[in-house]
Short mmCIF file of C-alpha atoms in Angstrom, two decimals:
data_model
loop_
_atom_site.label_atom_id
_atom_site.label_comp_id
_atom_site.label_asym_id
_atom_site.label_seq_id
_atom_site.Cartn_x
_atom_site.Cartn_y
_atom_site.Cartn_z
CA MET A 1 -84.47 103.20 -74.79
CA THR A 2 -87.31 103.53 -77.24
CA THR A 3 -87.79 107.07 -78.50
CA TYR A 4 -90.89 108.77 -77.11
CA ASP A 5 -93.71 108.80 -79.63
CA ASN A 6 -97.46 109.27 -79.52
CA ARG A 7 -97.76 106.76 -76.67
CA PHE A 8 -96.40 109.47 -74.37
CA ASP A 9 -98.25 112.77 -74.03
CA ASP A 10 -96.27 115.41 -72.18
CA LEU A 11 -98.87 117.57 -70.43
CA SER A 12 -96.41 119.52 -68.34
CA ARG A 13 -97.32 122.75 -66.59
CA VAL A 14 -95.40 124.77 -69.19
CA ASP A 15 -97.63 123.48 -71.97
CA ARG A 16 -100.87 124.03 -70.08
CA HIS A 17 -100.69 127.56 -68.79
CA GLY A 18 -102.44 129.16 -71.72
CA SER A 19 -102.19 132.89 -72.33
CA ALA A 20 -100.28 135.15 -70.00
CA GLY A 21 -103.39 137.16 -69.18
CA GLN A 22 -105.18 134.29 -67.44
CA THR A 23 -105.59 134.40 -63.68
CA PRO A 24 -103.27 131.93 -61.91
CA PRO A 25 -104.71 129.63 -59.23
CA GLN A 26 -104.78 131.05 -55.73
CA SER A 27 -102.27 129.60 -53.30
CA VAL A 28 -102.99 128.15 -49.88
CA ALA A 29 -101.46 129.97 -46.92
CA PRO A 30 -99.00 128.11 -44.66
CA GLY A 31 -100.67 126.18 -41.83
CA ALA A 32 -103.72 125.40 -43.94
CA GLY A 33 -106.70 123.81 -42.23
CA LEU A 34 -109.99 122.25 -43.18
CA ALA A 35 -111.45 125.53 -44.44
CA GLU A 36 -108.58 125.98 -46.91
CA LEU A 37 -108.85 122.32 -47.90
CA ASP A 38 -112.52 122.73 -48.66
CA ALA A 39 -111.85 125.80 -50.81
CA VAL A 40 -109.08 124.20 -52.88
CA VAL A 41 -110.84 120.86 -53.27
CA GLY A 42 -114.02 122.69 -54.26
CA ARG A 43 -112.19 124.36 -57.14
CA ILE A 44 -110.65 121.08 -58.30
CA ARG A 45 -113.98 119.28 -58.02
CA ALA A 46 -115.77 121.96 -60.03
CA SER A 47 -113.07 121.85 -62.69
CA VAL A 48 -113.27 118.05 -63.09
CA GLU A 49 -117.07 117.95 -63.01
CA SER A 50 -117.20 120.56 -65.78
CA VAL A 51 -116.04 117.86 -68.22
CA LEU A 52 -117.40 114.73 -66.47
CA GLU A 53 -121.12 115.25 -66.03
CA GLY A 54 -123.23 113.38 -63.50
CA LYS A 55 -120.48 111.46 -61.70
CA PRO A 56 -119.84 113.28 -58.39
CA GLU A 57 -119.11 110.04 -56.50
CA ALA A 58 -116.30 109.09 -58.87
CA VAL A 59 -114.80 112.58 -58.67
CA GLN A 60 -115.03 112.54 -54.86
CA LEU A 61 -113.22 109.22 -54.63
CA ALA A 62 -110.50 110.40 -57.01
CA LEU A 63 -109.90 113.43 -54.77
CA THR A 64 -109.89 111.19 -51.70
CA VAL A 65 -107.13 109.03 -53.20
CA LEU A 66 -105.13 112.11 -54.22
CA LEU A 67 -105.15 113.55 -50.69
CA ALA A 68 -104.48 110.12 -49.17
CA GLU A 69 -101.27 109.79 -51.25
CA GLY A 70 -102.57 106.77 -53.10
CA HIS A 71 -102.99 105.54 -56.66
CA LEU A 72 -106.28 105.09 -58.49
CA LEU A 73 -107.44 102.32 -60.83
CA ILE A 74 -110.42 103.23 -63.03
CA GLU A 75 -112.00 100.09 -64.45
CA ASP A 76 -115.01 100.25 -66.74
CA VAL A 77 -116.33 99.64 -70.24
CA PRO A 78 -115.14 101.82 -73.15
CA GLY A 79 -116.47 105.31 -73.68
CA VAL A 80 -117.74 106.19 -70.18
CA GLY A 81 -115.03 108.74 -69.38
CA LYS A 82 -112.21 106.80 -67.69
CA THR A 83 -109.43 108.72 -69.39
CA MET A 84 -111.48 111.92 -69.24
CA LEU A 85 -111.59 111.73 -65.43
CA ALA A 86 -107.88 111.00 -65.17
CA LYS A 87 -106.83 113.80 -67.53
CA ALA A 88 -109.28 116.33 -66.05
CA LEU A 89 -107.87 115.73 -62.57
CA ALA A 90 -104.33 116.09 -63.88
CA ARG A 91 -105.07 119.29 -65.80
CA SER A 92 -106.80 120.90 -62.81
CA ILE A 93 -103.57 120.93 -60.79
CA ASP A 94 -100.54 122.99 -61.77
CA CYS A 95 -98.06 120.11 -61.75
CA THR A 96 -96.05 117.97 -64.13
CA VAL A 97 -98.22 115.39 -65.88
CA ARG A 98 -97.42 112.54 -68.24
CA ARG A 99 -99.83 110.28 -70.07
CA ILE A 100 -98.65 106.82 -71.11
CA GLN A 101 -100.54 104.78 -73.67
CA PHE A 102 -99.84 101.20 -72.62
CA THR A 103 -99.31 98.92 -75.63
CA PRO A 104 -97.88 95.40 -76.05
CA ASP A 105 -94.58 96.78 -77.41
CA LEU A 106 -94.03 99.21 -74.54
CA LEU A 107 -90.74 98.48 -72.74
CA PRO A 108 -89.96 98.82 -69.02
CA SER A 109 -87.21 101.32 -69.86
CA ASP A 110 -89.80 103.51 -71.62
CA ILE A 111 -91.44 103.94 -68.22
CA THR A 112 -88.50 104.04 -65.82
CA GLY A 113 -85.80 105.46 -68.05
CA SER A 114 -82.35 104.03 -68.82
CA GLY A 115 -78.69 104.85 -69.08
CA VAL A 116 -77.57 106.25 -72.45
CA PHE A 117 -73.91 106.43 -73.38
CA ASP A 118 -72.69 109.98 -73.96
CA GLN A 119 -70.08 109.92 -76.72
CA HIS A 120 -68.58 113.27 -75.74
CA ARG A 121 -68.27 112.61 -72.00
CA ARG A 122 -67.49 108.92 -72.44
CA GLU A 123 -69.90 107.88 -69.71
CA PHE A 124 -73.48 106.74 -69.24
CA GLU A 125 -76.10 109.38 -68.52
CA PHE A 126 -79.49 108.58 -67.04
CA LYS A 127 -82.44 109.60 -69.19
CA PRO A 128 -85.66 109.72 -67.10
CA GLY A 129 -88.66 107.82 -68.39
CA ALA A 130 -92.32 108.72 -68.49
CA ILE A 131 -92.83 107.87 -64.80
CA PHE A 132 -90.97 111.02 -63.75
CA ALA A 133 -94.01 113.25 -63.33
CA GLN A 134 -96.25 114.17 -60.41
CA ILE A 135 -99.40 112.73 -61.97
CA VAL A 136 -98.98 109.81 -64.36
CA VAL A 137 -102.01 108.80 -66.41
CA GLY A 138 -101.67 105.18 -67.54
CA ASP A 139 -104.21 104.48 -70.27
CA GLU A 140 -105.28 100.84 -70.80
CA ILE A 141 -102.63 99.59 -68.39
CA ASN A 142 -103.53 95.94 -68.95
CA ARG A 143 -102.49 96.11 -72.61
CA ALA A 144 -98.79 96.13 -71.69
CA SER A 145 -96.88 92.93 -70.95
CA PRO A 146 -96.41 91.75 -67.34
CA LYS A 147 -92.73 92.68 -67.61
CA THR A 148 -93.64 96.27 -68.44
CA GLN A 149 -96.36 96.40 -65.78
CA SER A 150 -93.79 95.34 -63.18
CA ALA A 151 -91.78 98.48 -63.94
CA LEU A 152 -94.41 100.40 -61.96
CA LEU A 153 -94.12 98.33 -58.77
CA GLU A 154 -91.20 100.13 -57.16
CA SER A 155 -92.31 103.60 -58.19
CA MET A 156 -95.87 103.14 -56.88
CA GLU A 157 -94.75 101.77 -53.51
CA GLU A 158 -91.48 103.55 -52.77
CA ARG A 159 -91.78 106.71 -54.87
CA GLN A 160 -88.45 105.98 -56.50
CA VAL A 161 -86.93 104.29 -59.54
CA THR A 162 -83.79 102.16 -59.46
CA VAL A 163 -81.82 101.85 -62.69
CA ASP A 164 -78.35 100.27 -62.90
CA GLY A 165 -78.14 100.14 -59.12
CA VAL A 166 -78.86 103.85 -58.63
CA SER A 167 -82.14 105.05 -57.06
CA TYR A 168 -83.84 108.23 -58.27
CA GLN A 169 -86.56 109.91 -56.21
CA LEU A 170 -89.84 110.76 -57.89
CA PRO A 171 -91.39 114.22 -57.43
CA ALA A 172 -94.00 114.84 -54.75
CA PRO A 173 -96.92 114.56 -54.82
CA PHE A 174 -96.85 111.43 -56.96
CA MET A 175 -100.00 109.68 -58.18
CA VAL A 176 -100.67 107.03 -60.81
CA VAL A 177 -104.14 107.10 -62.34
CA ALA A 178 -104.56 103.99 -64.48
CA THR A 179 -107.47 102.87 -66.63
CA GLN A 180 -108.41 99.46 -67.95
CA ASN A 181 -111.29 97.81 -69.76
CA PRO A 182 -112.50 94.64 -67.96
CA ILE A 183 -114.72 93.48 -70.85
CA GLU A 184 -112.49 93.35 -73.92
CA MET A 185 -109.85 90.81 -72.91
CA GLU A 186 -108.26 90.07 -76.31
CA GLY A 187 -104.68 91.32 -76.39
CA THR A 188 -104.61 92.17 -72.68
CA TYR A 189 -102.61 90.95 -69.70
CA PRO A 190 -104.53 90.89 -66.41
CA LEU A 191 -102.86 92.88 -63.65
CA PRO A 192 -101.10 90.59 -61.15
CA GLU A 193 -102.21 90.71 -57.51
CA ALA A 194 -99.04 92.57 -56.46
CA GLN A 195 -99.83 95.32 -58.96
CA ARG A 196 -103.50 95.62 -58.00
CA ASP A 197 -102.56 95.77 -54.34
CA ARG A 198 -100.59 98.96 -54.93
CA PHE A 199 -103.68 100.81 -56.09
CA MET A 200 -105.41 102.40 -53.11
CA ALA A 201 -108.86 102.24 -54.70
CA ARG A 202 -110.67 101.02 -57.76
CA ILE A 203 -113.72 102.74 -59.17
CA SER A 204 -116.16 102.13 -61.99
CA ILE A 205 -117.65 105.27 -63.49
CA GLY A 206 -120.73 103.64 -65.03
CA TYR A 207 -123.07 104.96 -67.69
CA PRO A 208 -124.40 108.50 -67.26
CA SER A 209 -128.03 109.29 -66.61
CA PRO A 210 -130.09 110.44 -69.64
CA ASP A 211 -129.98 114.05 -68.42
CA ALA A 212 -126.21 113.92 -67.91
CA GLU A 213 -125.76 112.35 -71.34
CA LEU A 214 -127.81 115.14 -72.95
CA GLN A 215 -125.67 117.71 -71.16
CA MET A 216 -122.58 115.89 -72.42
CA LEU A 217 -123.81 116.29 -76.00
CA ASP A 218 -124.04 120.05 -75.48
CA VAL A 219 -120.66 120.38 -73.77
CA HIS A 220 -118.64 117.93 -75.86
CA GLY A 221 -120.48 118.31 -79.17
CA GLY A 222 -118.65 121.36 -80.45
CA ALA A 223 -115.20 121.24 -78.85
CA ASP A 224 -112.99 119.32 -76.48
CA PRO A 225 -113.67 120.71 -72.97
CA LEU A 226 -110.35 119.34 -71.73
CA ALA A 227 -108.57 121.84 -73.95
CA GLN A 228 -110.23 124.67 -72.02
CA LEU A 229 -109.28 123.43 -68.55
CA GLN A 230 -106.73 125.50 -66.67
CA PRO A 231 -105.04 124.70 -63.34
CA VAL A 232 -107.06 125.78 -60.32
CA ALA A 233 -104.59 124.63 -57.63
CA HIS A 234 -100.83 124.66 -57.14
CA THR A 235 -98.66 121.64 -56.44
CA ASP A 236 -97.70 123.22 -53.12
CA ASP A 237 -101.40 123.47 -52.27
CA VAL A 238 -101.83 119.73 -52.67
CA LEU A 239 -98.78 119.05 -50.48
CA LYS A 240 -100.16 121.31 -47.75
CA LEU A 241 -103.56 119.64 -47.91
CA ILE A 242 -101.91 116.23 -47.65
CA GLU A 243 -100.34 117.42 -44.40
CA VAL A 244 -103.81 118.46 -43.18
CA VAL A 245 -105.12 114.97 -43.95
CA ARG A 246 -102.25 113.31 -42.10
CA LYS A 247 -103.32 115.12 -38.91
CA VAL A 248 -106.90 113.82 -38.97
CA HIS A 249 -107.44 111.92 -35.72
CA VAL A 250 -108.24 108.21 -35.60
CA VAL A 251 -109.12 106.65 -32.23
CA ASP A 252 -107.81 103.22 -31.28
CA ASP A 253 -111.26 101.63 -31.58
CA LEU A 254 -111.45 102.66 -35.23
CA ARG A 255 -107.97 101.35 -35.91
CA ARG A 256 -109.10 98.00 -34.54
CA TYR A 257 -112.27 98.28 -36.62
CA ALA A 258 -110.19 98.78 -39.79
CA VAL A 259 -108.13 95.71 -38.92
CA ALA A 260 -111.33 93.71 -38.28
CA LEU A 261 -112.76 94.69 -41.67
CA VAL A 262 -109.63 93.59 -43.51
CA SER A 263 -109.26 90.43 -41.39
CA ALA A 264 -112.82 89.45 -42.31
CA THR A 265 -111.76 89.14 -45.95
CA ARG A 266 -109.01 86.68 -44.96
CA ASN A 267 -111.41 84.48 -43.01
CA SER A 268 -114.27 84.46 -45.51
CA SER A 269 -115.15 81.11 -47.08
CA GLU A 270 -116.20 82.97 -50.24
CA LEU A 271 -112.70 84.29 -50.89
CA ARG A 272 -109.55 82.37 -51.73
CA LEU A 273 -107.36 85.42 -51.17
CA GLY A 274 -108.02 88.13 -48.61
CA ALA A 275 -106.74 91.68 -48.43
CA SER A 276 -103.17 92.43 -47.39
CA PRO A 277 -101.83 94.52 -44.49
CA ARG A 278 -101.16 97.21 -47.09
CA ALA A 279 -104.93 97.29 -47.64
CA THR A 280 -105.44 98.11 -43.94
CA LEU A 281 -103.03 101.02 -44.21
CA HIS A 282 -104.69 102.27 -47.40
CA LEU A 283 -108.15 101.99 -45.85
CA LEU A 284 -107.09 104.11 -42.88
CA ARG A 285 -105.39 106.72 -45.06
CA ALA A 286 -108.41 106.97 -47.33
CA ALA A 287 -110.71 107.31 -44.30
CA ARG A 288 -108.61 110.24 -43.06
CA ALA A 289 -108.92 111.95 -46.44
CA ALA A 290 -112.67 111.28 -46.58
CA ALA A 291 -113.14 112.78 -43.12
CA ALA A 292 -111.18 115.90 -44.11
CA LEU A 293 -113.23 116.27 -47.29
CA ASP A 294 -116.36 116.14 -45.12
CA GLY A 295 -114.95 118.93 -42.94
CA ARG A 296 -114.10 116.74 -39.93
CA GLU A 297 -110.85 116.48 -37.96
CA TYR A 298 -111.66 112.91 -36.92
CA VAL A 299 -112.63 109.64 -38.59
CA ILE A 300 -115.97 107.95 -37.94
CA PRO A 301 -117.08 104.36 -38.74
CA ASP A 302 -119.04 105.58 -41.77
CA ASP A 303 -115.78 106.67 -43.42
CA LEU A 304 -114.35 103.16 -43.21
CA GLN A 305 -117.60 101.50 -44.25
CA ARG A 306 -118.20 103.51 -47.42
CA LEU A 307 -114.58 103.11 -48.51
CA ALA A 308 -114.33 99.36 -47.82
CA VAL A 309 -115.60 98.29 -51.26
CA PRO A 310 -113.45 100.60 -53.45
CA VAL A 311 -110.36 99.99 -51.28
CA LEU A 312 -110.67 96.24 -50.65
CA ALA A 313 -112.68 94.60 -53.45
CA HIS A 314 -109.99 94.75 -56.16
CA ARG A 315 -107.46 93.06 -53.85
CA VAL A 316 -109.46 89.92 -53.02
CA LEU A 317 -110.10 86.83 -55.14
CA PRO A 318 -113.47 85.04 -54.97
CA THR A 319 -113.57 81.25 -54.91
CA ALA A 320 -114.87 79.28 -57.88
CA GLU A 321 -118.09 78.54 -55.98
CA THR A 322 -118.62 82.26 -55.35
CA GLN A 323 -118.16 83.02 -59.03
CA LEU A 324 -120.53 80.24 -60.04
CA GLY A 325 -123.09 81.81 -57.71
CA ARG A 326 -122.69 85.05 -59.70
CA ARG A 327 -121.44 86.92 -56.65
CA THR A 328 -118.72 89.49 -57.23
CA ALA A 329 -115.92 90.55 -54.92
CA GLU A 330 -117.88 93.75 -54.26
CA ASP A 331 -120.89 91.73 -53.09
CA VAL A 332 -118.76 89.72 -50.69
CA VAL A 333 -117.05 92.79 -49.22
CA ARG A 334 -120.41 94.55 -48.71
CA ASP A 335 -121.72 91.54 -46.78
CA LEU A 336 -118.55 91.38 -44.69
CA VAL A 337 -118.86 95.07 -43.80
CA ARG A 338 -122.39 94.43 -42.55
CA SER A 339 -121.22 91.45 -40.49
CA VAL A 340 -118.38 93.18 -38.60
CA PRO A 341 -119.60 94.85 -35.37
CA ILE A 342 -119.40 98.64 -35.40
CA PRO A 343 -117.48 100.09 -32.45
CA GLN A 344 -119.33 102.36 -30.06
CA LEU A 345 -117.19 105.47 -29.81
CA ALA A 346 -117.06 107.55 -26.67
CA ALA A 347 -117.44 111.31 -26.97
CA ARG A 348 -113.80 111.79 -26.05
CA GLY A 349 -112.81 109.88 -29.24
CA ARG A 350 -113.87 112.86 -31.28
#
């Protein structure tokens, strides 16, 4: 296995605690509910937004994916804060974190790990790779070869790694936050559909407003604000909040509505590939997390509608005619959401 070098940044909790006199993050009591969720998420949100000015929607979606047990793909032009968002989220939680700089020479074993022969014991010993962390930040994921990208497939779906016929469980919670640049295509390998389908949502941060950019000059001009970030939530807190999200109620009509939204992508004449059944599951999980973040114990149609584009658009493929008409996958999904009838929920559904 290739020796770890500057492509791998170990940002483990031991390295990020700072001085002993700093106040540790408050823990969530057992049996946490929506009030505790709001308090913890509020601290994480404030921590991330302290270094990523003017992008509350991107931060909200990142938190939604975290609580929905998904993975996040951040796709945008260089210099808008893709890696900043990923690293700020990771540093705000007291958990093990690893950053991987994807490069053309990166090997699958660098990610998963491999067996190394121990001369003294005369047997092979498994050496874990960079994927063995609770939050894995994959920078410029499309710069690695397809063979290396495929090393993430099992870990992202099954939360385990299989090496030499032996499966190793990954720690919980487990989240991959990957970034890629869709503009500069030289020396890149586009993510295959199977890989993109494992990301729960894709977001584009976009350029900041003039006011936010001026604030960025003040905050980032003298020092790196990431270096000052300290954890504001425990790993156990996140696990408890995930349990809260799992209990958010979804009525049968909304389950059918989620299926109808995804099915519409498969029947659209503007798409040559629709969303998978995994997309339906991810849409429902994300809707539960969004409802909990809004302080509700139940999902409403608005949750599914506003998440349809970030959850579905990166999984579908427009036809050549659609592309010639300068319509993006996001445009098609928005039109499909407007075309699917919204269910009328009875009061008992809430």
